[in-house]
PDB file of C-alpha atoms in Angstrom:
ATOM      1  CA  MET A  62     103.335 175.114 124.294  1.00  0.00           C
ATOM      2  CA  THR A  63     106.165 173.768 126.442  1.00  0.00           C
ATOM      3  CA  SER A  64     108.941 174.716 124.024  1.00  0.00           C
ATOM      4  CA  SER A  65     109.946 177.805 122.074  1.00  0.00           C
ATOM      5  CA  ASN A  66     110.713 175.420 119.208  1.00  0.00           C
ATOM      6  CA  VAL A  67     107.768 174.729 116.933  1.00  0.00           C
ATOM      7  CA  LEU A  68     109.552 171.937 115.059  1.00  0.00           C
ATOM      8  CA  GLU A  69     112.474 169.708 116.009  1.00  0.00           C
ATOM      9  CA  LEU A  70     113.923 166.908 113.927  1.00  0.00           C
ATOM     10  CA  LYS A  71     116.456 164.771 115.796  1.00  0.00           C
ATOM     11  CA  LYS A  72     118.708 162.289 113.988  1.00  0.00           C
ATOM     12  CA  VAL A  73     116.040 161.648 111.338  1.00  0.00           C
ATOM     13  CA  GLY A  74     116.832 158.917 108.845  1.00  0.00           C
ATOM     14  CA  ARG A  75     114.915 157.826 105.749  1.00  0.00           C
ATOM     15  CA  HIS A  76     115.980 155.336 103.108  1.00  0.00           C
ATOM     16  CA  PHE A  77     114.342 153.387 100.321  1.00  0.00           C
ATOM     17  CA  LEU A  78     115.197 150.045  98.786  1.00  0.00           C
ATOM     18  CA  GLN A  79     115.786 150.514  95.052  1.00  0.00           C
ATOM     19  CA  GLY A  80     116.309 147.056  93.626  1.00  0.00           C
ATOM     20  CA  GLU A  81     119.173 145.704  95.710  1.00  0.00           C
ATOM     21  CA  ARG A  82     120.475 149.178  96.530  1.00  0.00           C
ATOM     22  CA  ASP A  83     119.660 151.011  99.754  1.00  0.00           C
ATOM     23  CA  LEU A  84     118.999 154.618  98.709  1.00  0.00           C
ATOM     24  CA  VAL A  85     119.700 156.941 101.642  1.00  0.00           C
ATOM     25  CA  ILE A  86     117.618 160.149 101.525  1.00  0.00           C
ATOM     26  CA  LEU A  87     118.058 161.469 105.065  1.00  0.00           C
ATOM     27  CA  ASP A  88     120.908 160.364 107.301  1.00  0.00           C
ATOM     28  CA  GLY A  89     120.837 161.594 110.902  1.00  0.00           C
ATOM     29  CA  ALA A  90     119.248 164.901 109.909  1.00  0.00           C
ATOM     30  CA  ASP A  91     118.828 167.501 112.665  1.00  0.00           C
ATOM     31  CA  PHE A  92     116.755 170.661 112.342  1.00  0.00           C
ATOM     32  CA  THR A  93     115.138 173.160 114.701  1.00  0.00           C
ATOM     33  CA  LEU A  94     112.560 175.817 113.809  1.00  0.00           C
ATOM     34  CA  LYS A  95     111.904 178.428 116.465  1.00  0.00           C
ATOM     35  CA  ALA A  96     108.561 180.096 117.127  1.00  0.00           C
ATOM     36  CA  GLY A  97     107.973 182.905 114.637  1.00  0.00           C
ATOM     37  CA  GLU A  98     110.971 181.949 112.482  1.00  0.00           C
ATOM     38  CA  THR A  99     110.926 181.543 108.686  1.00  0.00           C
ATOM     39  CA  VAL A 100     113.412 179.232 106.989  1.00  0.00           C
ATOM     40  CA  ALA A 101     113.995 178.649 103.278  1.00  0.00           C
ATOM     41  CA  LEU A 102     114.933 175.117 102.222  1.00  0.00           C
ATOM     42  CA  VAL A 103     117.019 175.569  99.071  1.00  0.00           C
ATOM     43  CA  ALA A 104     118.006 172.251  97.508  1.00  0.00           C
ATOM     44  CA  PRO A 105     118.040 170.671  94.035  1.00  0.00           C
ATOM     45  CA  SER A 106     115.357 168.186  93.036  1.00  0.00           C
ATOM     46  CA  GLY A 107     116.098 164.655  94.174  1.00  0.00           C
ATOM     47  CA  THR A 108     117.967 165.596  97.345  1.00  0.00           C
ATOM     48  CA  GLY A 109     115.089 164.754  99.673  1.00  0.00           C
ATOM     49  CA  LYS A 110     113.476 168.096 100.465  1.00  0.00           C
ATOM     50  CA  SER A 111     109.945 166.830  99.804  1.00  0.00           C
ATOM     51  CA  THR A 112     110.658 163.789 101.986  1.00  0.00           C
ATOM     52  CA  LEU A 113     111.935 166.082 104.747  1.00  0.00           C
ATOM     53  CA  LEU A 114     108.760 168.197 104.560  1.00  0.00           C
ATOM     54  CA  GLN A 115     106.530 165.098 104.536  1.00  0.00           C
ATOM     55  CA  ILE A 116     108.247 163.778 107.657  1.00  0.00           C
ATOM     56  CA  ALA A 117     108.148 167.186 109.374  1.00  0.00           C
ATOM     57  CA  GLY A 118     104.429 167.385 108.579  1.00  0.00           C
ATOM     58  CA  LEU A 119     103.704 163.891 109.974  1.00  0.00           C
ATOM     59  CA  LEU A 120     102.630 162.625 106.560  1.00  0.00           C
ATOM     60  CA  GLU A 121     105.463 160.112 106.445  1.00  0.00           C
ATOM     61  CA  HIS A 122     107.296 158.157 109.147  1.00  0.00           C
ATOM     62  CA  PRO A 123     111.091 158.345 109.371  1.00  0.00           C
ATOM     63  CA  ASP A 124     113.027 155.104 109.640  1.00  0.00           C
ATOM     64  CA  GLU A 125     114.986 156.522 112.569  1.00  0.00           C
ATOM     65  CA  GLY A 126     114.907 159.607 114.722  1.00  0.00           C
ATOM     66  CA  GLU A 127     112.388 161.889 116.387  1.00  0.00           C
ATOM     67  CA  VAL A 128     109.889 164.475 115.150  1.00  0.00           C
ATOM     68  CA  ILE A 129     108.720 166.958 117.781  1.00  0.00           C
ATOM     69  CA  VAL A 130     105.928 169.426 116.955  1.00  0.00           C
ATOM     70  CA  SER A 131     105.221 172.233 119.430  1.00  0.00           C
ATOM     71  CA  GLY A 132     107.027 170.331 122.164  1.00  0.00           C
ATOM     72  CA  ARG A 133     105.162 167.071 121.527  1.00  0.00           C
ATOM     73  CA  ALA A 134     107.066 163.964 120.435  1.00  0.00           C
ATOM     74  CA  CYS A 135     105.074 162.467 117.570  1.00  0.00           C
ATOM     75  CA  GLU A 136     106.873 159.293 116.586  1.00  0.00           C
ATOM     76  CA  HIS A 137     104.853 156.934 118.758  1.00  0.00           C
ATOM     77  CA  LEU A 138     101.474 158.558 118.204  1.00  0.00           C
ATOM     78  CA  GLY A 139      98.760 156.563 116.480  1.00  0.00           C
ATOM     79  CA  ASP A 140      97.303 157.609 113.132  1.00  0.00           C
ATOM     80  CA  MET A 141      94.341 159.411 114.691  1.00  0.00           C
ATOM     81  CA  GLU A 142      96.584 161.341 117.076  1.00  0.00           C
ATOM     82  CA  ARG A 143      98.952 162.309 114.240  1.00  0.00           C
ATOM     83  CA  THR A 144      95.974 163.486 112.202  1.00  0.00           C
ATOM     84  CA  ALA A 145      94.787 165.600 115.136  1.00  0.00           C
ATOM     85  CA  VAL A 146      98.238 167.219 115.471  1.00  0.00           C
ATOM     86  CA  ARG A 147      98.320 167.953 111.714  1.00  0.00           C
ATOM     87  CA  ARG A 148      94.845 169.458 111.835  1.00  0.00           C
ATOM     88  CA  SER A 149      95.556 171.764 114.774  1.00  0.00           C
ATOM     89  CA  GLU A 150      99.259 172.570 114.411  1.00  0.00           C
ATOM     90  CA  ILE A 151     100.349 172.252 110.764  1.00  0.00           C
ATOM     91  CA  GLY A 152      99.401 173.975 107.510  1.00  0.00           C
ATOM     92  CA  PHE A 153     100.571 172.753 104.084  1.00  0.00           C
ATOM     93  CA  VAL A 154     101.057 174.541 100.768  1.00  0.00           C
ATOM     94  CA  TYR A 155     102.098 172.549  97.709  1.00  0.00           C
ATOM     95  CA  GLN A 156     103.350 173.447  94.238  1.00  0.00           C
ATOM     96  CA  PHE A 157      99.884 172.617  92.874  1.00  0.00           C
ATOM     97  CA  HIS A 158      96.993 174.231  94.732  1.00  0.00           C
ATOM     98  CA  HIS A 159      94.905 171.042  95.312  1.00  0.00           C
ATOM     99  CA  LEU A 160      91.724 173.101  95.732  1.00  0.00           C
ATOM    100  CA  LEU A 161      88.427 171.238  95.476  1.00  0.00           C
ATOM    101  CA  PRO A 162      87.109 172.180  92.013  1.00  0.00           C
ATOM    102  CA  GLU A 163      83.391 171.992  92.810  1.00  0.00           C
ATOM    103  CA  PHE A 164      83.608 174.517  95.649  1.00  0.00           C
ATOM    104  CA  SER A 165      84.193 178.270  95.615  1.00  0.00           C
ATOM    105  CA  ALA A 166      87.361 179.892  96.943  1.00  0.00           C
ATOM    106  CA  LEU A 167      85.484 180.870 100.096  1.00  0.00           C
ATOM    107  CA  GLU A 168      84.132 177.336 100.616  1.00  0.00           C
ATOM    108  CA  ASN A 169      87.593 175.799 100.116  1.00  0.00           C
ATOM    109  CA  ILE A 170      88.893 177.899 103.019  1.00  0.00           C
ATOM    110  CA  MET A 171      85.813 177.247 105.164  1.00  0.00           C
ATOM    111  CA  MET A 172      86.076 173.468 104.888  1.00  0.00           C
ATOM    112  CA  PRO A 173      89.072 172.742 107.165  1.00  0.00           C
ATOM    113  CA  GLN A 174      87.628 175.098 109.769  1.00  0.00           C
ATOM    114  CA  MET A 175      84.272 173.325 109.784  1.00  0.00           C
ATOM    115  CA  ILE A 176      86.015 169.942 110.040  1.00  0.00           C
ATOM    116  CA  ALA A 177      87.789 171.366 113.104  1.00  0.00           C
ATOM    117  CA  GLY A 178      84.423 172.247 114.663  1.00  0.00           C
ATOM    118  CA  LEU A 179      83.809 175.903 113.794  1.00  0.00           C
ATOM    119  CA  SER A 180      80.289 177.002 112.886  1.00  0.00           C
ATOM    120  CA  THR A 181      79.479 177.810 109.274  1.00  0.00           C
ATOM    121  CA  GLN A 182      79.233 181.519 110.082  1.00  0.00           C
ATOM    122  CA  GLU A 183      82.539 181.650 111.962  1.00  0.00           C
ATOM    123  CA  ALA A 184      84.296 179.751 109.176  1.00  0.00           C
ATOM    124  CA  LYS A 185      82.808 182.042 106.525  1.00  0.00           C
ATOM    125  CA  GLU A 186      83.888 185.198 108.360  1.00  0.00           C
ATOM    126  CA  ARG A 187      87.473 183.970 108.816  1.00  0.00           C
ATOM    127  CA  ALA A 188      87.653 182.767 105.205  1.00  0.00           C
ATOM    128  CA  ALA A 189      86.504 186.179 103.973  1.00  0.00           C
ATOM    129  CA  GLN A 190      89.115 187.908 106.177  1.00  0.00           C
ATOM    130  CA  LEU A 191      91.883 185.704 104.799  1.00  0.00           C
ATOM    131  CA  LEU A 192      90.811 186.310 101.192  1.00  0.00           C
ATOM    132  CA  ASP A 193      90.821 190.051 101.870  1.00  0.00           C
ATOM    133  CA  TYR A 194      94.265 189.794 103.411  1.00  0.00           C
ATOM    134  CA  MET A 195      95.511 187.956 100.308  1.00  0.00           C
ATOM    135  CA  ARG A 196      93.910 190.739  98.210  1.00  0.00           C
ATOM    136  CA  ILE A 197      91.421 188.482  96.457  1.00  0.00           C
ATOM    137  CA  GLY A 198      88.312 189.103  98.568  1.00  0.00           C
ATOM    138  CA  HIS A 199      86.395 189.940  95.393  1.00  0.00           C
ATOM    139  CA  ARG A 200      87.048 186.406  94.043  1.00  0.00           C
ATOM    140  CA  GLY A 201      85.514 184.516  96.964  1.00  0.00           C
ATOM    141  CA  GLU A 202      82.508 183.159  95.059  1.00  0.00           C
ATOM    142  CA  HIS A 203      84.579 181.937  92.101  1.00  0.00           C
ATOM    143  CA  ARG A 204      85.538 178.303  91.662  1.00  0.00           C
ATOM    144  CA  PRO A 205      89.224 177.365  91.178  1.00  0.00           C
ATOM    145  CA  ALA A 206      88.874 176.957  87.385  1.00  0.00           C
ATOM    146  CA  GLU A 207      87.754 180.603  87.180  1.00  0.00           C
ATOM    147  CA  LEU A 208      90.846 181.867  89.013  1.00  0.00           C
ATOM    148  CA  SER A 209      94.331 182.621  87.681  1.00  0.00           C
ATOM    149  CA  GLY A 210      97.289 180.522  88.847  1.00  0.00           C
ATOM    150  CA  GLY A 211      98.366 183.211  91.284  1.00  0.00           C
ATOM    151  CA  GLU A 212      94.848 183.541  92.673  1.00  0.00           C
ATOM    152  CA  GLN A 213      94.526 179.769  93.077  1.00  0.00           C
ATOM    153  CA  GLN A 214      97.751 179.622  95.046  1.00  0.00           C
ATOM    154  CA  ARG A 215      96.731 182.525  97.284  1.00  0.00           C
ATOM    155  CA  VAL A 216      93.499 180.662  98.085  1.00  0.00           C
ATOM    156  CA  ALA A 217      95.588 177.563  98.870  1.00  0.00           C
ATOM    157  CA  ILE A 218      97.767 179.618 101.239  1.00  0.00           C
ATOM    158  CA  ALA A 219      94.683 181.061 102.952  1.00  0.00           C
ATOM    159  CA  ARG A 220      93.264 177.548 103.354  1.00  0.00           C
ATOM    160  CA  ALA A 221      96.563 176.318 104.855  1.00  0.00           C
ATOM    161  CA  VAL A 222      96.438 178.914 107.646  1.00  0.00           C
ATOM    162  CA  ALA A 223      92.655 178.858 108.166  1.00  0.00           C
ATOM    163  CA  ASN A 224      92.910 176.850 111.401  1.00  0.00           C
ATOM    164  CA  ALA A 225      95.670 179.109 112.788  1.00  0.00           C
ATOM    165  CA  PRO A 226      98.429 176.465 112.824  1.00  0.00           C
ATOM    166  CA  SER A 227     101.732 177.122 114.563  1.00  0.00           C
ATOM    167  CA  LEU A 228     103.734 175.606 111.683  1.00  0.00           C
ATOM    168  CA  LEU A 229     103.477 176.186 107.924  1.00  0.00           C
ATOM    169  CA  LEU A 230     105.246 173.838 105.507  1.00  0.00           C
ATOM    170  CA  ALA A 231     105.414 174.814 101.839  1.00  0.00           C
ATOM    171  CA  ASP A 232     106.901 172.744  99.001  1.00  0.00           C
ATOM    172  CA  GLU A 233     107.791 174.974  96.025  1.00  0.00           C
ATOM    173  CA  PRO A 234     104.619 177.066  96.547  1.00  0.00           C
ATOM    174  CA  THR A 235     105.404 179.326  93.559  1.00  0.00           C
ATOM    175  CA  GLY A 236     106.997 176.675  91.325  1.00  0.00           C
ATOM    176  CA  ASN A 237     104.151 176.676  88.776  1.00  0.00           C
ATOM    177  CA  LEU A 238     103.943 180.468  88.457  1.00  0.00           C
ATOM    178  CA  ASP A 239     105.677 182.976  86.205  1.00  0.00           C
ATOM    179  CA  PRO A 240     108.393 185.068  87.947  1.00  0.00           C
ATOM    180  CA  GLU A 241     106.260 188.192  88.418  1.00  0.00           C
ATOM    181  CA  THR A 242     103.286 186.287  89.831  1.00  0.00           C
ATOM    182  CA  ALA A 243     105.612 184.134  91.943  1.00  0.00           C
ATOM    183  CA  GLY A 244     107.123 187.226  93.539  1.00  0.00           C
ATOM    184  CA  TYR A 245     103.711 188.675  94.348  1.00  0.00           C
ATOM    185  CA  VAL A 246     102.399 185.410  95.823  1.00  0.00           C
ATOM    186  CA  PHE A 247     105.566 184.838  97.841  1.00  0.00           C
ATOM    187  CA  GLU A 248     105.457 188.352  99.283  1.00  0.00           C
ATOM    188  CA  ALA A 249     101.818 187.785 100.281  1.00  0.00           C
ATOM    189  CA  LEU A 250     102.783 184.482 101.898  1.00  0.00           C
ATOM    190  CA  ASP A 251     105.716 186.081 103.733  1.00  0.00           C
ATOM    191  CA  ALA A 252     103.536 188.946 105.002  1.00  0.00           C
ATOM    192  CA  LEU A 253     100.828 186.547 106.193  1.00  0.00           C
ATOM    193  CA  VAL A 254     103.353 184.349 108.006  1.00  0.00           C
ATOM    194  CA  ARG A 255     104.957 187.307 109.797  1.00  0.00           C
ATOM    195  CA  GLN A 256     101.674 189.038 110.611  1.00  0.00           C
ATOM    196  CA  SER A 257     100.234 185.890 112.170  1.00  0.00           C
ATOM    197  CA  GLY A 258     103.409 184.876 114.032  1.00  0.00           C
ATOM    198  CA  LEU A 259     103.614 181.559 112.216  1.00  0.00           C
ATOM    199  CA  SER A 260     106.781 179.510 111.920  1.00  0.00           C
ATOM    200  CA  ALA A 261     107.441 178.432 108.343  1.00  0.00           C
ATOM    201  CA  MET A 262     109.721 176.122 106.393  1.00  0.00           C
ATOM    202  CA  ILE A 263     109.467 176.855 102.695  1.00  0.00           C
ATOM    203  CA  ALA A 264     111.202 174.865  99.960  1.00  0.00           C
ATOM    204  CA  THR A 265     112.097 176.969  96.932  1.00  0.00           C
ATOM    205  CA  HIS A 266     114.606 177.066  94.070  1.00  0.00           C
ATOM    206  CA  ASN A 267     114.302 180.843  93.879  1.00  0.00           C
ATOM    207  CA  HIS A 268     117.190 182.567  95.678  1.00  0.00           C
ATOM    208  CA  GLU A 269     115.532 185.969  95.501  1.00  0.00           C
ATOM    209  CA  LEU A 270     112.468 184.638  97.289  1.00  0.00           C
ATOM    210  CA  ALA A 271     114.597 182.671  99.746  1.00  0.00           C
ATOM    211  CA  SER A 272     116.380 185.897 100.718  1.00  0.00           C
ATOM    212  CA  LEU A 273     113.115 187.114 102.297  1.00  0.00           C
ATOM    213  CA  MET A 274     113.358 184.369 104.922  1.00  0.00           C
ATOM    214  CA  ASP A 275     115.212 184.621 108.257  1.00  0.00           C
ATOM    215  CA  ARG A 276     117.734 181.991 107.227  1.00  0.00           C
ATOM    216  CA  CYS A 277     118.382 179.355 104.580  1.00  0.00           C
ATOM    217  CA  VAL A 278     119.261 175.672 104.813  1.00  0.00           C
ATOM    218  CA  THR A 279     119.975 172.941 102.281  1.00  0.00           C
ATOM    219  CA  LEU A 280     120.356 169.167 102.251  1.00  0.00           C
ATOM    220  CA  GLN A 281     123.843 167.722 101.932  1.00  0.00           C
ATOM    221  CA  ASP A 282     124.690 164.040 102.306  1.00  0.00           C
ATOM    222  CA  GLY A 283     121.303 163.478 103.935  1.00  0.00           C
ATOM    223  CA  LYS A 284     121.788 166.192 106.542  1.00  0.00           C
ATOM    224  CA  VAL A 285     120.291 169.685 106.991  1.00  0.00           C
ATOM    225  CA  VAL A 286     123.061 172.297 106.777  1.00  0.00           C
ATOM    226  CA  ALA A 287     123.197 176.096 106.611  1.00  0.00           C
ATOM    227  CA  PHE A 288     123.063 177.568 103.094  1.00  0.00           C
ATOM    228  CA  ASP A 289     124.783 180.857 102.213  1.00  0.00           C
ATOM    229  CA  LEU A 290     122.828 182.613  99.455  1.00  0.00           C
ATOM    230  CA  LYS A 291     125.666 185.080  98.807  1.00  0.00           C
ATOM    231  CA  SER A 292     128.147 182.382  97.866  1.00  0.00           C
ATOM    232  CA  HIS A 293     125.600 180.896  95.439  1.00  0.00           C
ATOM    233  CA  GLY A 294     124.273 184.167  94.033  1.00  0.00           C
TER     234      GLY A 294
END
């Protein structure tokens, strides 16, 4: 990696045409995420945080600006190259787990590894290690429908980091869980991120969970700005 920054957004703009109105979501947004750093994105619904995460994760193109992942400028990459960067560098966790229902927890975590070229045995061993780390090793053979909401989300987190990405992006990863379960899942996510040296940007409404991160940012007038939890506590 040529840069100590895992993610850089430079003057990113994104707008949508709504009837005759130009709806500005991001307007010259700048953001830098350093290697090993965890940042909470605390912003109300409708301010553009999901759009920001989609652009940062190369799932959406900005209208203006640059997206740099692990020192590599990604704006002019083709679809196949962007997919390759996502597969090797970026892990995603969403509010809903998006696990494949016909496969076991273990198989769900094995799949991205096998797509990346690992052998079945290597993928199985790493998947089992990740399930153990998330304290649900005993649930590996269960399908998603047989797991609780907290267990499903822990499997989704394990799947997101299965290919050892440098960047983890999470969009309200505990939003569907009750407060107690949310706290437990978030602590497991935080521990996994720090133990593995990942950089993470995690969108959450929960100030208590956000306080576990290194720093907090929000979106204001289409720009990424520092967010002081104490003044909003």
